[in-house]
PDB file of C-alpha atoms in Angstrom:
ATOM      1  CA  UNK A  79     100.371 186.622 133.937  1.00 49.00           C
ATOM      2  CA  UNK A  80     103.875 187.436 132.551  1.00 48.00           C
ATOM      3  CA  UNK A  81     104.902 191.826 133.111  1.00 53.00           C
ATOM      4  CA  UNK A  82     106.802 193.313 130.588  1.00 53.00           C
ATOM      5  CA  UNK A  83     110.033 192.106 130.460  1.00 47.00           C
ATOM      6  CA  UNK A  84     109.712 188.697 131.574  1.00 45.00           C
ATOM      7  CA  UNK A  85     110.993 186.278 130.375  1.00 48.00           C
ATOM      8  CA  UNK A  86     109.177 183.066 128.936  1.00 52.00           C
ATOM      9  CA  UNK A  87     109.836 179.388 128.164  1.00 59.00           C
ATOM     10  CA  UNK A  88     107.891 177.069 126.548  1.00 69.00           C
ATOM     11  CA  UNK A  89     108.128 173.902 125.955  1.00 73.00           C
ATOM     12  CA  UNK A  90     107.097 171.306 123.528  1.00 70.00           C
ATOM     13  CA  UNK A  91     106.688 167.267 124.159  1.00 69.00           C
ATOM     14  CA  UNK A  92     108.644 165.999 121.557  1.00 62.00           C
ATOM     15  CA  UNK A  93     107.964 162.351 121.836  1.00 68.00           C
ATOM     16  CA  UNK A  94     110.326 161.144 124.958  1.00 69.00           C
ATOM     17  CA  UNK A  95     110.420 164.379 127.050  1.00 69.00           C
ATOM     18  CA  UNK A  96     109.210 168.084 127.456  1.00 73.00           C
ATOM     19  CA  UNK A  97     112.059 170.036 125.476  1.00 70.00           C
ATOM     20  CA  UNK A  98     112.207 174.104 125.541  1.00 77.00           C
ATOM     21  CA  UNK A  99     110.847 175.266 122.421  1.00 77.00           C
ATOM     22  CA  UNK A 100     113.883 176.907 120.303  1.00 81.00           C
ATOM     23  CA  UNK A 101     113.225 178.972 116.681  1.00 84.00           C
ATOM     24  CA  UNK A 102     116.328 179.344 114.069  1.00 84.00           C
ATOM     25  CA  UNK A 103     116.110 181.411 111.405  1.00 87.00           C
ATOM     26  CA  UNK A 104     118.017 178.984 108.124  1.00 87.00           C
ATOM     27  CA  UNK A 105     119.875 181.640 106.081  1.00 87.00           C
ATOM     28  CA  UNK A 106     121.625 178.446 103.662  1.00 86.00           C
ATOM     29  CA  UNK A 107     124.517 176.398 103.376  1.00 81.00           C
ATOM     30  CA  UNK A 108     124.876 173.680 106.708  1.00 74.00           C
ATOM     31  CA  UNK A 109     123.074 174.460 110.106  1.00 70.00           C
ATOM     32  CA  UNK A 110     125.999 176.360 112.720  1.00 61.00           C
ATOM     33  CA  UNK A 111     123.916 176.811 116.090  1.00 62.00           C
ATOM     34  CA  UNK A 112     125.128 175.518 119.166  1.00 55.00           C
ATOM     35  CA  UNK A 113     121.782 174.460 120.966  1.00 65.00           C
ATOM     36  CA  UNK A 114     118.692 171.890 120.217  1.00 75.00           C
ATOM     37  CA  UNK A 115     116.615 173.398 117.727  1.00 80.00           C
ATOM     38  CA  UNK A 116     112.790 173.091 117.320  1.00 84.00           C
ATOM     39  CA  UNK A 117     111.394 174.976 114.813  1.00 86.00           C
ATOM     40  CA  UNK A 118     113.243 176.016 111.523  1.00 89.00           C
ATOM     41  CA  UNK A 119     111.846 179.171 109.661  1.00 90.00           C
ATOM     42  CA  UNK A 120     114.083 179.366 105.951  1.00 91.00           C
ATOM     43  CA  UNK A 121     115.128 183.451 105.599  1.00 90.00           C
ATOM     44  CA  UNK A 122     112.983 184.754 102.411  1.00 92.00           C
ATOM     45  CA  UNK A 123     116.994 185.156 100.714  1.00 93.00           C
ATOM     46  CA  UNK A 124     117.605 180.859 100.702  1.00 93.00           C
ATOM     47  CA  UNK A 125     116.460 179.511  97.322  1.00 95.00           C
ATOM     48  CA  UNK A 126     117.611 175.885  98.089  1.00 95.00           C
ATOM     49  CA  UNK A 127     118.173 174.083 100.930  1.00 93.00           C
ATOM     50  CA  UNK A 128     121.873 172.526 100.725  1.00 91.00           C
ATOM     51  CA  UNK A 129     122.843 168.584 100.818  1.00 91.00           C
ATOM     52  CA  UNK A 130     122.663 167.284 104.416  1.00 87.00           C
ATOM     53  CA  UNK A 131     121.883 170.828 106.143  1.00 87.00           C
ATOM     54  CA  UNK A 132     119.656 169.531 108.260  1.00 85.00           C
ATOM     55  CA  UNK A 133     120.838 165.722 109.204  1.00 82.00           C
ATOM     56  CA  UNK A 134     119.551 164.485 112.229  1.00 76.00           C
ATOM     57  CA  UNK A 135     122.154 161.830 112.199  1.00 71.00           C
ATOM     58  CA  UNK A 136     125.179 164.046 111.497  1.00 61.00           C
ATOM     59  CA  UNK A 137     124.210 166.869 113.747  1.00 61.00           C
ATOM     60  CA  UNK A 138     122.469 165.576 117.011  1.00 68.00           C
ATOM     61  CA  UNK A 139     121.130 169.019 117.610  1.00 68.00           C
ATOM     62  CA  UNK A 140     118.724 168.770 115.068  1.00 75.00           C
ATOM     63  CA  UNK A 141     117.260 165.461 116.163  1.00 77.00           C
ATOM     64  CA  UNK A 142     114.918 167.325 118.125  1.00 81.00           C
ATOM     65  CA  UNK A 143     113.190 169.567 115.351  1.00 87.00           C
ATOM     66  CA  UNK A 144     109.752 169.502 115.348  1.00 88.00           C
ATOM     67  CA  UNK A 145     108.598 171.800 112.426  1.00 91.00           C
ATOM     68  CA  UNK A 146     109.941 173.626 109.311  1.00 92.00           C
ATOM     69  CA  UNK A 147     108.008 176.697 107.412  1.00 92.00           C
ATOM     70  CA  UNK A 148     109.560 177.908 104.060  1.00 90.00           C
ATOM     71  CA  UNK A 149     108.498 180.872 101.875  1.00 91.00           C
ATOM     72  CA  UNK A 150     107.082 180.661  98.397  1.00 92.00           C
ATOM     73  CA  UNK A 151     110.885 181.596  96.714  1.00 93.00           C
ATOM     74  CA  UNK A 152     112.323 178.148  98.463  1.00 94.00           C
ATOM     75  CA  UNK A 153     112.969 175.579  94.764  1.00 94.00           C
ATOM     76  CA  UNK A 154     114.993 172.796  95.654  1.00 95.00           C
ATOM     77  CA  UNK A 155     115.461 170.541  98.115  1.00 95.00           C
ATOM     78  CA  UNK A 156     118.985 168.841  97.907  1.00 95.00           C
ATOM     79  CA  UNK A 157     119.687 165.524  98.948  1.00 94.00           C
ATOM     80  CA  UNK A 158     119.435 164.352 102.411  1.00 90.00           C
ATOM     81  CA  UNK A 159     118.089 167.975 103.559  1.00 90.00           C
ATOM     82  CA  UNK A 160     116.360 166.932 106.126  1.00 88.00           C
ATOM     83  CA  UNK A 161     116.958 162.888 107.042  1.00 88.00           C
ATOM     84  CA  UNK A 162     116.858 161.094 109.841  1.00 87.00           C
ATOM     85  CA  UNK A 163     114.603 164.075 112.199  1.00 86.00           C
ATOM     86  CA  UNK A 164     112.609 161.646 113.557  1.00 85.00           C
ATOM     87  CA  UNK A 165     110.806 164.178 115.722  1.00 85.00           C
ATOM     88  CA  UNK A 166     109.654 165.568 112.591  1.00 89.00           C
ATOM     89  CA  UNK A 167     106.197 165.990 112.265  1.00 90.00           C
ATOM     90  CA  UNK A 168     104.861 169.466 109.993  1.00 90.00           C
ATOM     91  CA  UNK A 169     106.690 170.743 107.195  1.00 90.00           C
ATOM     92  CA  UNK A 170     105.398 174.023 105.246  1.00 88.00           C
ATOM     93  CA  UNK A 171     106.269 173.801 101.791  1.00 89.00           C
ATOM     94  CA  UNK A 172     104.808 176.819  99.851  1.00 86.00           C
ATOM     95  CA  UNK A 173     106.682 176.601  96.254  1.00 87.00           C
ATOM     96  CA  UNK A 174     108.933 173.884  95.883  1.00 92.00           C
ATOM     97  CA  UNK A 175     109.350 172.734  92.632  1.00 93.00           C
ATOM     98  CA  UNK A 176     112.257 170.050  93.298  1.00 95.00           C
ATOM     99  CA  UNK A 177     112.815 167.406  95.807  1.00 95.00           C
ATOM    100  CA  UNK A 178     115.832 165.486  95.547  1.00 95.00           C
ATOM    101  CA  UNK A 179     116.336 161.891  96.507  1.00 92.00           C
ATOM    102  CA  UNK A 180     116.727 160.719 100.479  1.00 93.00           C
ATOM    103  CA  UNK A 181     115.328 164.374 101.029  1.00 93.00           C
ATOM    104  CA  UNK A 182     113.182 163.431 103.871  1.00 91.00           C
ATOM    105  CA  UNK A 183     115.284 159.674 104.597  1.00 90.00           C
ATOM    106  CA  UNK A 184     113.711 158.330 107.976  1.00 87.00           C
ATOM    107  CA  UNK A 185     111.659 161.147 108.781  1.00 82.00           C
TER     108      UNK A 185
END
C-alpha cells in the first residue's frame, strides 16, 4: 500500500501498449504540452473548443488520448477538434449545442 508521499503511476492499455496515464487540464485555443496526453478535462472558463486543437494527426502527442469530459458551459465544437485520436474511446459532452463538420474525423 502506497505511504504518504509516494508517488504513483498508472497506466492505461491503450490499444498497442500499456501507456502512463497523463490528465491535462484544456484552458482553449491549440493544445501546448510537451508529453502524451490521456485524459483531457476542458477548464469550466473554455466555451468552444478551437479548429484543430486537438488533431491527432498534427500533434502526435495527442494520438494517445483516451477520454475527454467537458462541463455544461462548453457550446461549440469547431472543426476538426478532435480528428484523427484513434485511441479515442469516451467523450463527456454535457451541453453542447454545436458540432461542426470533421469534428470527430477518424475517431
Amino acid at each position: 500500500m502506497a505511504a504518504e508521499g509516494d508517488t504513483i503511476f498508472l497506466y492505461t492499455y491503450d490499444g498497442d501498449i500499456f501507456v502512463p496515464i497523463r490528465r491535462y487540464m484544456y484552458r482553449g485555443g491549440q493544445t501546448g504540452y510537451s508529453f502524451r496526453v490521456t485524459h483531457v478535462t476542458v477548464h469550466e472558463d473554455v466555451t468552444v473548443i478551437s479548429e484543430e486543437a486537438f488533431c491527432g494527426s498534427s500533434n502526435s502527442r495527442n494520438r494517445h488520448i483516451i477520454d475527454v469530459n467537458f462541463h455544461d458551459k462548453v457550446e461549440k465544437i469547431e472543426k476538426c477538434g478532435f480528428c484523427s485520436l484513434l485511441h479515442l474511446r469516451r467523450v463527456i459532452m454535457r451541453g453542447v449545442k454545436n458540432v461542426e463538420k470533421f469534428a470527430f474525423l477518424c475517431c
